[in-house]
mmCIF file of C-alpha atoms in Angstrom:
data_model
loop_
_atom_site.group_PDB
_atom_site.id
_atom_site.type_symbol
_atom_site.label_atom_id
_atom_site.label_comp_id
_atom_site.label_asym_id
_atom_site.label_seq_id
_atom_site.Cartn_x
_atom_site.Cartn_y
_atom_site.Cartn_z
ATOM 1 C CA MET A 1 -9.191 -53.761 -31.623
ATOM 2 C CA GLY A 2 -5.811 -52.452 -30.897
ATOM 3 C CA ILE A 3 -3.453 -51.513 -28.322
ATOM 4 C CA THR A 4 -2.871 -48.428 -26.774
ATOM 5 C CA SER A 5 -1.149 -46.789 -24.406
ATOM 6 C CA ALA A 6 -1.812 -44.529 -21.599
ATOM 7 C CA SER A 7 1.181 -42.816 -20.272
ATOM 8 C CA THR A 8 -0.823 -39.564 -19.307
ATOM 9 C CA ALA A 9 -3.752 -41.121 -17.745
ATOM 10 C CA LEU A 10 -1.004 -43.381 -15.577
ATOM 11 C CA LYS A 11 1.070 -40.488 -14.256
ATOM 12 C CA THR A 12 -1.856 -38.617 -13.902
ATOM 13 C CA THR A 13 -3.376 -41.157 -11.358
ATOM 14 C CA LEU A 14 0.547 -41.778 -9.809
ATOM 15 C CA ALA A 15 0.559 -38.087 -8.746
ATOM 16 C CA LEU A 16 -2.916 -38.304 -7.347
ATOM 17 C CA ASP A 17 -1.889 -41.459 -5.433
ATOM 18 C CA ARG A 18 0.594 -39.279 -4.508
ATOM 19 C CA ALA A 19 -0.573 -36.837 -3.330
ATOM 20 C CA ARG A 20 -3.349 -38.331 -1.567
ATOM 21 C CA ASP A 21 -0.974 -40.938 0.210
ATOM 22 C CA HIS A 22 1.082 -37.254 1.032
ATOM 23 C CA VAL A 23 -2.074 -35.245 2.239
ATOM 24 C CA ARG A 24 -3.014 -37.572 4.796
ATOM 25 C CA SER A 25 0.426 -37.850 6.303
ATOM 26 C CA LEU A 26 0.171 -33.774 6.614
ATOM 27 C CA ALA A 27 -3.282 -34.807 8.072
ATOM 28 C CA GLU A 28 -1.221 -36.973 10.728
ATOM 29 C CA LEU A 29 1.286 -34.420 11.211
ATOM 30 C CA VAL A 30 -0.768 -32.065 11.922
ATOM 31 C CA CYS A 31 -3.296 -32.931 14.465
ATOM 32 C CA LEU A 32 0.326 -35.241 16.188
ATOM 33 C CA GLU A 33 0.719 -33.956 19.740
ATOM 34 C CA GLY A 34 3.481 -31.785 19.927
ATOM 35 C CA SER A 35 3.894 -30.761 16.661
ATOM 36 C CA GLN A 36 5.391 -27.646 15.449
ATOM 37 C CA PHE A 37 1.524 -26.938 14.468
ATOM 38 C CA GLN A 38 -0.300 -27.978 17.434
ATOM 39 C CA SER A 39 2.545 -26.425 19.493
ATOM 40 C CA GLU A 40 2.411 -22.455 17.926
ATOM 41 C CA THR A 41 -1.066 -23.016 17.745
ATOM 42 C CA LEU A 42 -1.646 -23.473 21.973
ATOM 43 C CA ALA A 43 1.007 -20.736 22.358
ATOM 44 C CA SER A 44 -1.514 -18.722 20.658
ATOM 45 C CA SER A 45 -4.167 -19.991 22.789
ATOM 46 C CA VAL A 46 -6.511 -21.617 20.123
ATOM 47 C CA GLN A 47 -9.035 -23.932 21.804
ATOM 48 C CA ASN A 48 -10.112 -25.400 19.151
ATOM 49 C CA PRO A 49 -7.776 -24.928 15.965
ATOM 50 C CA GLU A 50 -9.330 -24.575 12.483
ATOM 51 C CA PHE A 51 -6.226 -25.915 9.089
ATOM 52 C CA SER A 52 -6.980 -25.746 5.676
ATOM 53 C CA LEU A 53 -4.954 -26.107 3.283
ATOM 54 C CA CYS A 54 -4.726 -23.644 1.330
ATOM 55 C CA MET A 55 -2.345 -21.465 -2.036
ATOM 56 C CA THR A 56 -0.937 -17.963 -0.709
ATOM 57 C CA ILE A 57 0.846 -15.790 -2.860
ATOM 58 C CA GLN A 58 4.372 -16.740 -0.795
ATOM 59 C CA GLY A 59 3.757 -20.976 -1.419
ATOM 60 C CA LEU A 60 1.179 -23.833 -0.001
ATOM 61 C CA ALA A 61 0.701 -23.806 3.783
ATOM 62 C CA VAL A 62 -1.610 -24.606 5.964
ATOM 63 C CA PHE A 63 -3.415 -22.449 7.577
ATOM 64 C CA GLU A 64 -4.984 -22.182 11.313
ATOM 65 C CA ALA A 65 -8.354 -19.675 10.547
ATOM 66 C CA VAL A 66 -8.750 -18.741 14.448
ATOM 67 C CA SER A 67 -5.498 -17.060 15.125
ATOM 68 C CA SER A 68 -5.517 -16.533 10.989
ATOM 69 C CA ARG A 69 -1.596 -18.005 11.074
ATOM 70 C CA ALA A 70 0.024 -19.981 7.528
ATOM 71 C CA PHE A 71 2.672 -22.624 8.416
ATOM 72 C CA LEU A 72 4.258 -22.470 4.856
ATOM 73 C CA LEU A 73 5.092 -26.250 3.451
ATOM 74 C CA PRO A 74 9.125 -26.310 2.897
ATOM 75 C CA THR A 75 9.908 -25.826 -1.000
ATOM 76 C CA SER A 76 12.287 -27.953 -2.396
ATOM 77 C CA ARG A 77 16.129 -27.374 -2.525
ATOM 78 C CA PRO A 78 18.842 -29.704 -4.363
ATOM 79 C CA GLU A 79 20.765 -30.204 -1.003
ATOM 80 C CA ILE A 80 18.237 -31.589 0.585
ATOM 81 C CA PRO A 81 16.647 -34.626 -0.114
ATOM 82 C CA LEU A 82 12.562 -34.621 -0.969
ATOM 83 C CA SER A 83 10.376 -34.727 1.910
ATOM 84 C CA PHE A 84 6.850 -35.911 1.756
ATOM 85 C CA LEU A 85 5.868 -31.925 2.344
ATOM 86 C CA THR A 86 7.823 -30.570 -0.095
ATOM 87 C CA GLU A 87 6.953 -33.156 -2.597
ATOM 88 C CA LEU A 88 3.108 -31.879 -2.095
ATOM 89 C CA ARG A 89 4.094 -29.022 -2.668
ATOM 90 C CA GLU A 90 5.778 -28.729 -5.307
ATOM 91 C CA LEU A 91 2.330 -31.415 -6.936
ATOM 92 C CA LEU A 92 -0.079 -29.232 -5.713
ATOM 93 C CA MET A 93 1.581 -25.714 -6.235
ATOM 94 C CA PRO A 94 4.381 -25.751 -8.313
ATOM 95 C CA ASP A 95 7.205 -22.641 -8.862
ATOM 96 C CA TRP A 96 5.257 -21.850 -12.276
ATOM 97 C CA VAL A 97 2.144 -21.454 -10.234
ATOM 98 C CA LEU A 98 3.308 -19.226 -7.778
ATOM 99 C CA HIS A 99 5.073 -17.004 -9.914
ATOM 100 C CA PHE A 100 2.336 -17.111 -12.366
ATOM 101 C CA ILE A 101 0.263 -16.058 -8.750
ATOM 102 C CA LYS A 102 2.205 -13.228 -7.800
ATOM 103 C CA THR A 103 2.349 -11.359 -11.389
ATOM 104 C CA ILE A 104 -2.209 -10.803 -11.242
ATOM 105 C CA GLU A 105 -3.902 -8.424 -9.635
ATOM 106 C CA PRO A 106 -5.763 -9.505 -6.589
ATOM 107 C CA LEU A 107 -9.516 -10.153 -6.647
ATOM 108 C CA LYS A 108 -11.989 -7.431 -5.023
ATOM 109 C CA VAL A 109 -14.659 -9.891 -4.125
ATOM 110 C CA ALA A 110 -17.542 -8.452 -1.698
ATOM 111 C CA THR A 111 -17.519 -10.998 1.170
ATOM 112 C CA SER A 112 -20.848 -11.612 3.653
ATOM 113 C CA VAL A 113 -22.484 -13.548 6.325
ATOM 114 C CA PHE A 114 -24.591 -15.956 5.182
ATOM 115 C CA GLN A 115 -27.891 -15.226 6.694
ATOM 116 C CA ALA A 116 -30.484 -18.264 7.197
ATOM 117 C CA PRO A 117 -34.039 -17.985 6.191
ATOM 118 C CA ALA A 118 -35.850 -17.428 10.145
#
């Protein structure tokens, strides 16, 4: 029987755990009464907001579908301590991904509404 070290698997597992924790914290922040997400959505007269996490060509964002508003997550800067929002952005959409997305041609996708059979 041999001994092996699986550092890549461990690093990946730890990054996944951090991402899950940060997404959970972000969901709590989005739902928090009086948060920027709630106050700006209410100011737009949205009664039942639908929030999701999305990738944009400007970065990772919380997207509210009814008002079509995206709240970009902050990028890290050397002079500001890393927050869970900036770490989440770096885990899910690091700078190299953002630069790559900006170089590709947008997909031309036909969309249609699904009609359930009668």
